[in-house]
Coordinates of C-alpha atoms in Angstrom, one line a residue:
M9 CA 138.8 90.3 17.2
S10 CA 135.9 92.3 18.6
T11 CA 136.7 95.5 20.4
Q12 CA 133.3 95.9 22.1
P13 CA 133.6 96.2 25.8
P14 CA 132.3 93.2 27.8
R15 CA 128.8 93.3 29.1
T16 CA 128.4 94.0 32.8
A17 CA 125.6 92.4 34.8
P18 CA 122.9 94.8 36.0
K19 CA 123.3 96.0 39.5
P20 CA 121.2 93.9 41.9
T21 CA 118.1 95.5 43.3
P22 CA 117.8 95.4 47.1
R23 CA 115.6 92.5 48.3
T24 CA 113.6 94.8 50.4
L25 CA 111.4 95.8 47.4
V26 CA 108.1 93.9 47.4
A27 CA 107.8 93.7 43.7
P28 CA 109.4 90.8 41.8
H29 CA 112.8 91.4 40.3
D30 CA 113.1 91.0 36.6
G31 CA 116.6 89.7 36.6
H32 CA 115.9 86.8 39.0
A33 CA 114.8 83.3 38.0
H34 CA 111.6 82.2 39.5
A35 CA 111.7 79.2 41.9
P36 CA 109.9 76.0 40.8
L37 CA 106.6 75.9 42.6
M38 CA 106.1 72.3 43.7
P39 CA 109.7 71.3 44.7
T40 CA 110.0 74.6 46.6
M41 CA 106.7 74.3 48.4
V42 CA 107.3 70.6 49.4
V43 CA 110.8 71.1 50.7
F44 CA 109.9 74.4 52.5
A45 CA 106.8 72.8 54.1
L46 CA 108.7 69.8 55.3
T47 CA 111.5 71.9 56.7
G48 CA 108.9 74.2 58.3
L49 CA 107.3 71.2 60.0
L50 CA 110.7 70.1 61.3
V51 CA 112.1 73.3 62.6
S52 CA 108.9 74.6 64.3
G53 CA 107.9 71.1 65.3
L54 CA 110.9 70.9 67.6
M55 CA 109.2 73.6 69.8
Y56 CA 106.1 71.5 70.3
A57 CA 107.7 68.0 70.3
V58 CA 108.4 68.3 74.0
I59 CA 104.7 68.6 75.0
P60 CA 104.1 64.8 75.0
L61 CA 107.6 64.2 76.4
M62 CA 107.1 66.2 79.6
G63 CA 106.3 63.2 81.7
G64 CA 109.5 61.4 80.8
M65 CA 111.6 64.5 81.2
A66 CA 110.2 65.3 84.6
S67 CA 110.8 61.7 85.7
D68 CA 114.4 61.6 84.5
W69 CA 115.3 65.0 86.0
G70 CA 113.3 64.6 89.2
I71 CA 111.2 67.8 88.7
P72 CA 107.4 68.6 88.7
R73 CA 105.7 67.9 85.4
N74 CA 104.6 71.6 85.1
A75 CA 108.3 72.7 85.3
A76 CA 109.0 70.8 82.1
T77 CA 106.9 73.3 80.2
W78 CA 109.9 75.6 80.4
T79 CA 111.6 73.4 77.7
T80 CA 109.0 74.7 75.3
T81 CA 109.5 78.3 76.4
G82 CA 113.3 78.1 76.2
F83 CA 113.1 76.9 72.6
G84 CA 110.5 79.5 71.7
L85 CA 112.4 82.4 73.0
G86 CA 115.6 81.4 71.1
Y87 CA 113.4 80.8 68.0
A88 CA 111.8 84.3 68.3
V89 CA 115.1 86.1 68.7
G90 CA 116.4 84.2 65.7
F91 CA 113.8 85.7 63.4
V92 CA 115.1 89.2 64.1
L93 CA 118.7 88.1 63.9
F94 CA 118.6 86.1 60.7
G95 CA 116.4 88.3 58.5
P96 CA 119.1 90.9 57.9
L97 CA 121.8 88.1 57.6
A98 CA 119.7 86.6 54.8
D99 CA 119.6 90.0 53.1
R100 CA 123.4 90.3 53.4
F101 CA 124.7 86.8 52.6
G102 CA 121.8 85.2 50.8
P103 CA 118.9 83.0 52.0
R104 CA 120.2 79.7 50.9
K105 CA 123.6 80.0 52.6
V106 CA 122.2 81.3 55.9
A107 CA 119.4 78.7 56.0
V108 CA 121.6 75.7 55.3
I109 CA 124.3 76.8 57.8
G110 CA 121.7 77.4 60.4
L111 CA 120.2 74.0 59.9
L112 CA 123.6 72.3 60.1
A113 CA 124.2 74.1 63.4
G114 CA 120.7 72.9 64.5
V115 CA 121.7 69.3 63.9
L116 CA 124.4 69.7 66.6
T117 CA 122.1 71.4 69.1
S118 CA 119.5 68.7 68.6
L119 CA 122.1 66.0 69.2
A120 CA 123.1 67.8 72.4
M121 CA 119.5 67.4 73.7
T122 CA 120.0 63.6 73.7
V123 CA 122.5 63.8 76.6
V124 CA 121.3 66.7 78.7
P125 CA 121.3 65.7 82.4
S126 CA 119.0 68.3 84.0
L127 CA 116.4 71.0 83.4
P128 CA 118.9 73.9 83.6
A129 CA 121.1 72.3 81.0
A130 CA 118.1 71.5 78.8
L131 CA 116.9 75.1 78.9
A132 CA 120.3 76.3 77.7
V133 CA 120.5 73.8 74.9
R134 CA 116.8 74.4 74.0
G135 CA 117.5 78.1 73.7
L136 CA 120.4 77.4 71.3
E137 CA 118.3 74.9 69.4
G138 CA 115.6 77.4 68.9
L139 CA 118.1 80.0 67.8
T140 CA 119.7 77.8 65.2
M141 CA 116.4 76.5 63.9
A142 CA 115.2 80.1 63.4
A143 CA 117.6 80.5 60.5
F144 CA 115.2 78.8 58.1
P145 CA 111.9 80.8 58.4
P146 CA 113.1 84.3 57.6
C147 CA 115.3 83.0 54.9
A148 CA 112.3 81.1 53.4
F149 CA 110.2 84.3 53.5
A150 CA 113.1 86.3 51.9
Y151 CA 113.5 83.6 49.2
I152 CA 109.8 83.6 48.3
T153 CA 109.8 87.4 48.1
H154 CA 112.9 87.3 45.9
H155 CA 112.3 84.3 43.7
G156 CA 108.6 83.4 44.0
A157 CA 106.7 84.0 40.8
P158 CA 104.1 86.8 41.4
R159 CA 101.1 84.5 40.8
H160 CA 102.5 81.8 43.2
R161 CA 103.9 84.0 46.0
S162 CA 100.7 84.1 48.1
L163 CA 100.2 80.3 47.9
M164 CA 103.8 79.7 48.8
T165 CA 103.6 82.0 51.8
S166 CA 100.3 80.4 52.9
C167 CA 101.8 76.9 52.7
L168 CA 104.9 78.1 54.7
T169 CA 102.9 79.7 57.5
T170 CA 100.5 76.8 57.6
S171 CA 103.5 74.4 58.0
F172 CA 104.7 76.4 61.1
L173 CA 101.2 76.0 62.6
A174 CA 100.7 72.4 61.6
A175 CA 104.1 71.7 63.2
A176 CA 102.4 72.2 66.6
V177 CA 100.3 69.1 65.9
V178 CA 102.6 67.1 63.7
G179 CA 105.5 67.6 66.1
Q180 CA 103.5 66.3 69.0
I181 CA 102.2 63.3 67.0
V182 CA 105.7 62.2 65.8
A183 CA 107.3 62.9 69.2
Q184 CA 104.6 60.9 71.0
F185 CA 105.0 58.0 68.7
I186 CA 108.8 57.9 68.9
G187 CA 108.9 58.7 72.6
D188 CA 106.4 56.0 73.6
A189 CA 108.4 53.4 71.6
F190 CA 112.0 54.4 72.3
G191 CA 112.2 57.1 75.0
W192 CA 112.2 60.8 74.8
R193 CA 115.9 61.3 74.0
T194 CA 115.5 59.3 70.8
V195 CA 113.1 61.9 69.5
F196 CA 115.9 64.5 69.3
L197 CA 118.2 62.0 67.6
V198 CA 115.6 61.3 64.9
W199 CA 115.0 65.0 64.5
A200 CA 118.8 65.7 64.1
V201 CA 118.9 63.2 61.2
A202 CA 115.8 64.6 59.6
I203 CA 117.1 68.2 59.8
L204 CA 120.4 67.1 58.2
V205 CA 118.4 65.6 55.3
M206 CA 116.4 68.8 54.9
A207 CA 119.6 70.9 54.9
V208 CA 120.8 68.9 51.9
A209 CA 117.4 69.2 50.2
L210 CA 117.3 73.0 50.7
H211 CA 120.8 73.3 49.2
R212 CA 119.6 71.3 46.1
V213 CA 116.2 73.0 45.6
M214 CA 116.9 76.6 46.4
L215 CA 118.4 78.7 43.6
P216 CA 121.9 80.0 44.2
D217 CA 122.3 83.2 46.1
N218 CA 123.0 85.9 43.5
H219 CA 122.4 89.1 45.5
T220 CA 123.5 91.0 48.5
A221 CA 121.7 93.8 50.2
E222 CA 123.0 97.3 49.4
Q223 CA 122.4 98.5 53.0
S224 CA 124.7 97.4 55.8
L225 CA 123.7 94.9 58.5
R226 CA 123.7 97.9 61.0
S227 CA 121.2 99.7 58.8
S228 CA 119.0 96.6 58.5
Y229 CA 118.9 96.2 62.3
A230 CA 118.3 99.9 62.7
Q231 CA 115.0 99.5 60.9
I232 CA 113.5 97.5 63.7
P233 CA 112.8 100.3 66.3
S234 CA 111.1 102.4 63.6
L235 CA 108.9 99.5 62.5
L236 CA 107.9 98.8 66.1
R237 CA 106.8 102.4 66.5
A238 CA 105.1 102.7 63.1
P239 CA 101.5 103.8 63.7
R240 CA 100.1 101.3 61.1
L241 CA 102.1 98.3 62.6
R242 CA 102.3 98.7 66.4
L243 CA 98.8 97.6 67.2
L244 CA 99.2 94.6 64.9
Y245 CA 102.4 93.7 66.6
A246 CA 100.6 94.0 70.0
A247 CA 98.0 91.5 68.9
T248 CA 100.3 89.0 67.2
P249 CA 101.5 87.1 70.3
V250 CA 97.9 86.0 71.2
V251 CA 97.7 83.8 68.0
Y252 CA 100.3 81.2 68.7
G253 CA 100.2 81.8 72.4
A254 CA 96.6 80.6 72.7
F255 CA 97.2 77.8 70.3
V256 CA 100.2 76.3 72.2
A257 CA 98.5 76.9 75.6
V258 CA 95.4 75.0 74.7
Y259 CA 97.3 71.9 73.5
T260 CA 99.6 72.1 76.5
G261 CA 96.6 72.4 78.8
I262 CA 95.0 69.3 77.3
Q263 CA 98.2 67.4 77.8
L264 CA 98.7 68.5 81.4
A265 CA 95.0 68.2 82.4
G266 CA 94.8 64.5 81.5
T267 CA 91.5 65.2 79.8
I268 CA 92.2 62.3 77.4
G269 CA 93.5 59.5 79.5
S270 CA 95.0 57.2 76.8
A271 CA 98.1 57.8 74.6
S272 CA 96.1 56.6 71.6
G273 CA 93.3 59.1 72.4
L274 CA 95.7 62.0 72.6
L275 CA 97.3 60.9 69.3
A276 CA 93.8 60.8 67.6
L277 CA 92.9 64.2 69.1
R278 CA 96.0 65.8 67.8
A279 CA 95.7 64.2 64.4
G280 CA 92.1 65.4 64.1
A281 CA 93.3 68.9 63.4
L282 CA 95.5 68.0 60.5
P283 CA 92.8 68.0 57.8
V284 CA 91.9 71.5 58.7
M285 CA 95.5 72.6 58.4
V286 CA 95.9 71.0 55.0
L287 CA 92.7 72.7 53.8
I288 CA 93.8 76.3 54.9
P289 CA 96.3 76.9 52.0
F290 CA 93.6 75.9 49.5
L291 CA 91.1 78.3 51.0
T292 CA 93.7 81.2 50.7
P293 CA 92.6 82.4 47.2
W294 CA 89.0 82.7 48.4
L295 CA 89.8 84.2 51.8
R296 CA 92.0 86.9 50.2
R297 CA 88.9 88.5 48.7
V298 CA 88.2 89.7 52.3
P299 CA 90.5 92.5 53.5
A300 CA 93.3 91.1 55.7
L301 CA 92.3 93.0 58.9
V302 CA 88.6 92.1 58.6
R303 CA 89.6 88.5 58.0
L304 CA 92.0 88.6 61.0
V305 CA 89.3 89.9 63.4
A306 CA 86.8 87.2 62.2
A307 CA 89.4 84.4 62.5
L308 CA 90.4 85.4 66.1
L309 CA 86.8 85.6 67.2
L310 CA 86.1 82.2 65.7
A311 CA 89.0 80.7 67.6
A312 CA 87.9 82.4 70.8
A313 CA 84.3 81.1 70.4
A314 CA 85.5 77.5 69.9
I315 CA 87.6 77.4 73.0
A316 CA 85.0 79.2 75.1
L317 CA 82.6 76.4 74.2
I318 CA 85.2 73.9 75.3
G319 CA 85.0 75.5 78.8
A320 CA 81.2 75.9 78.8
L321 CA 80.2 72.5 77.5
T322 CA 83.0 70.2 78.9
P323 CA 82.6 68.0 75.8
G324 CA 83.6 64.4 75.5
A325 CA 86.4 63.2 73.2
V326 CA 84.4 63.6 70.0
G327 CA 83.0 67.0 70.9
L328 CA 86.5 68.2 72.0
A329 CA 88.0 67.1 68.7
A330 CA 85.3 68.9 66.8
L331 CA 85.7 72.2 68.7
L332 CA 89.5 71.9 68.3
M333 CA 89.1 71.7 64.6
V334 CA 87.1 74.9 64.6
F335 CA 89.7 76.5 66.9
V336 CA 92.5 75.4 64.5
L337 CA 90.6 76.8 61.5
G338 CA 90.4 80.2 63.3
I339 CA 94.1 80.2 64.3
G340 CA 95.3 78.8 61.0
S341 CA 93.4 81.5 59.1
S342 CA 94.6 84.3 61.3
S343 CA 98.3 83.6 60.8
P344 CA 98.6 84.3 57.1
A345 CA 96.2 87.2 57.5
M346 CA 98.5 88.8 60.0
I347 CA 101.5 88.3 57.8
E348 CA 99.7 89.8 54.8
A349 CA 98.5 92.8 56.9
V350 CA 101.9 93.5 58.3
G351 CA 103.7 93.1 54.9
A352 CA 101.2 95.4 53.1
R353 CA 101.8 98.2 55.6
A354 CA 105.6 98.0 55.7
G355 CA 106.5 99.2 52.2
E356 CA 110.2 98.6 51.4
A357 CA 110.8 97.2 54.9
H358 CA 108.5 94.2 54.1
P359 CA 111.0 91.4 54.9
T360 CA 112.1 92.9 58.3
A361 CA 108.5 93.7 59.2
V362 CA 107.4 90.1 58.5
S363 CA 110.4 88.8 60.5
L364 CA 109.2 91.0 63.4
A365 CA 105.7 89.6 63.1
M366 CA 107.1 86.0 63.3
F367 CA 109.2 87.1 66.3
W368 CA 106.0 88.2 68.1
F369 CA 104.2 85.0 67.1
F370 CA 106.8 82.9 68.8
V371 CA 107.1 85.2 71.8
G372 CA 103.4 84.3 72.4
A373 CA 104.1 80.6 71.7
S374 CA 106.9 80.7 74.3
L375 CA 104.6 82.2 77.0
G376 CA 101.6 80.1 76.2
P377 CA 102.9 76.9 77.9
V378 CA 104.0 78.8 81.0
V379 CA 100.5 80.4 81.4
A380 CA 98.9 77.0 80.7
G381 CA 101.0 75.4 83.5
A382 CA 100.0 78.1 85.9
V383 CA 96.3 78.1 85.1
I384 CA 95.6 74.4 84.4
G385 CA 95.4 73.6 88.2
S386 CA 92.0 75.3 88.1
G387 CA 90.9 73.0 85.2
L388 CA 90.7 73.0 81.5
G389 CA 87.6 75.1 81.6
T390 CA 89.4 78.0 83.3
L391 CA 92.2 77.8 80.8
S392 CA 89.7 77.9 77.9
Y393 CA 88.0 81.0 79.3
V394 CA 91.3 82.7 79.9
F395 CA 92.5 82.3 76.3
A396 CA 89.1 82.9 74.8
A397 CA 89.4 86.3 76.5
V398 CA 93.0 86.7 75.3
L399 CA 91.9 86.0 71.7
T400 CA 88.9 88.4 71.9
A401 CA 91.2 91.1 73.2
G402 CA 93.5 90.5 70.3
A403 CA 90.6 90.8 67.9
L404 CA 89.6 94.1 69.5
V405 CA 93.1 95.5 69.1
V406 CA 93.1 94.6 65.4
H407 CA 89.6 96.1 65.0
T408 CA 90.9 99.3 66.6
A409 CA 93.8 99.3 64.1
W410 CA 91.3 98.9 61.3
L411 CA 89.1 101.7 62.5
R412 CA 92.1 104.1 62.8
E413 CA 93.1 103.3 59.3
R414 CA 89.6 104.0 58.0
K415 CA 89.5 107.3 59.9
Y416 CA 93.0 108.6 59.3
G417 CA 94.1 106.6 56.2

C-alpha cells in the first residue's frame, strides 16, 4: 500500500483577476454563446416588452398612456440595482447557481404580472421582476471572465452585450405580436415559460461552480465607492447612462408619437434594426483595432447625428428606418466599447467595475422612457434634438476622460 500523502487541489484563485485561470476548464464557445445570447434577449427584453403594450395597459387600468411608461422605469431600476447586488454574490457562490436561482425567481415575478390589477401594483411587481432578471447578466460576465478561452472572451462579451441591446427591438417585436393576438397579459405568461426553459438550459450548459471568492461579500460591496471615485472611471460612469437612455427614449417616443400609424409598420420599423445588431459582434475584431475611448466617442457622435437628422428631415417610414439603423449601429458599437474601457481601467476589480457600468446603462434605460413621455408632447423632432444633445454631451465627457489620460497617464 502506498504511503504517499493524497494530492490536494490547488487553492482557487480569486475570480477578480482578469487573466484566465490555468486550473479552470474553458467553456464551449458555440453552446455558451447561443444560450447566453438567448437568455440575454429574454431577461433584458422584459424591460422593453411593455412599450408596445402601453395602450392595452392604460386602457385596463384607466390611466393616461404616458403614465404606462413607468412600467419600463420600474423594471429598469430593479434591473440596475440587481447588477450591483448579484455581482459579488456570483463571486461568492458561483455564477451558475446564482443565475439559475435568479431566473427561477423571475418566472414567479413574470407570472405575477399576468394578474396585476393596477399601475401601482404593476410598478411593485415590475421592480421585483427587474431585480430577479438581473441575476443573469453579472453572472454571465463573471462566467466569461472565469471560463472563457482567452481568444474567445472578446467575442463572447460582444455577443452578450449585443443581446442586451438587441433585446430592446426583439422584446418589442415579440410582445407586439403576442399582445395583438392574445392580449398584453399573455405576453408575461409566455415570457415566464421561456425563462424557465432558459434556466434549465443554463444549468446544463454552464460548467459547475468550482470556486468561491476569497474576499467576503462585505469586502466585495466595499469596492463600489472606491470604483465610483476612481479618476479613470468616474467620467466614464458619468457618460454611461446616455447610451441606453437615448436608445430606449427614441423607440418609446416613436411608439407614443404615433409616427407610424399601423401595427405592421411599427413591427417592420423595429425589425429593420436587427440586421445591424447581428452584424455588430462580427465587426468587433476589426473595431478593437481602434482604442476603446476613441471608438466610444465616434460611436456616440454617430448615434447623435442619426437622430438629429430624424428631427431635421422628418423622414417618411423608409427614411426613418434607415436613420434608425445608423442610430442602432452607433449605440450598438458604443456599448461593448464602454465595457472594454471600464474593464481595462479597473485592474483586479474588473467584474465589479463592469457590473457598475451595466448598472449605469440601465439607470439611463429606466429614465429614458420617462423623459420621452415628458418631451414627446412637443413632437418627435424635439425628442430627437434633446437626445442628440444628450449623446453629444456623453461623447464630450468621454473625450475629456481620454484627454486627461493622455495628459496625466
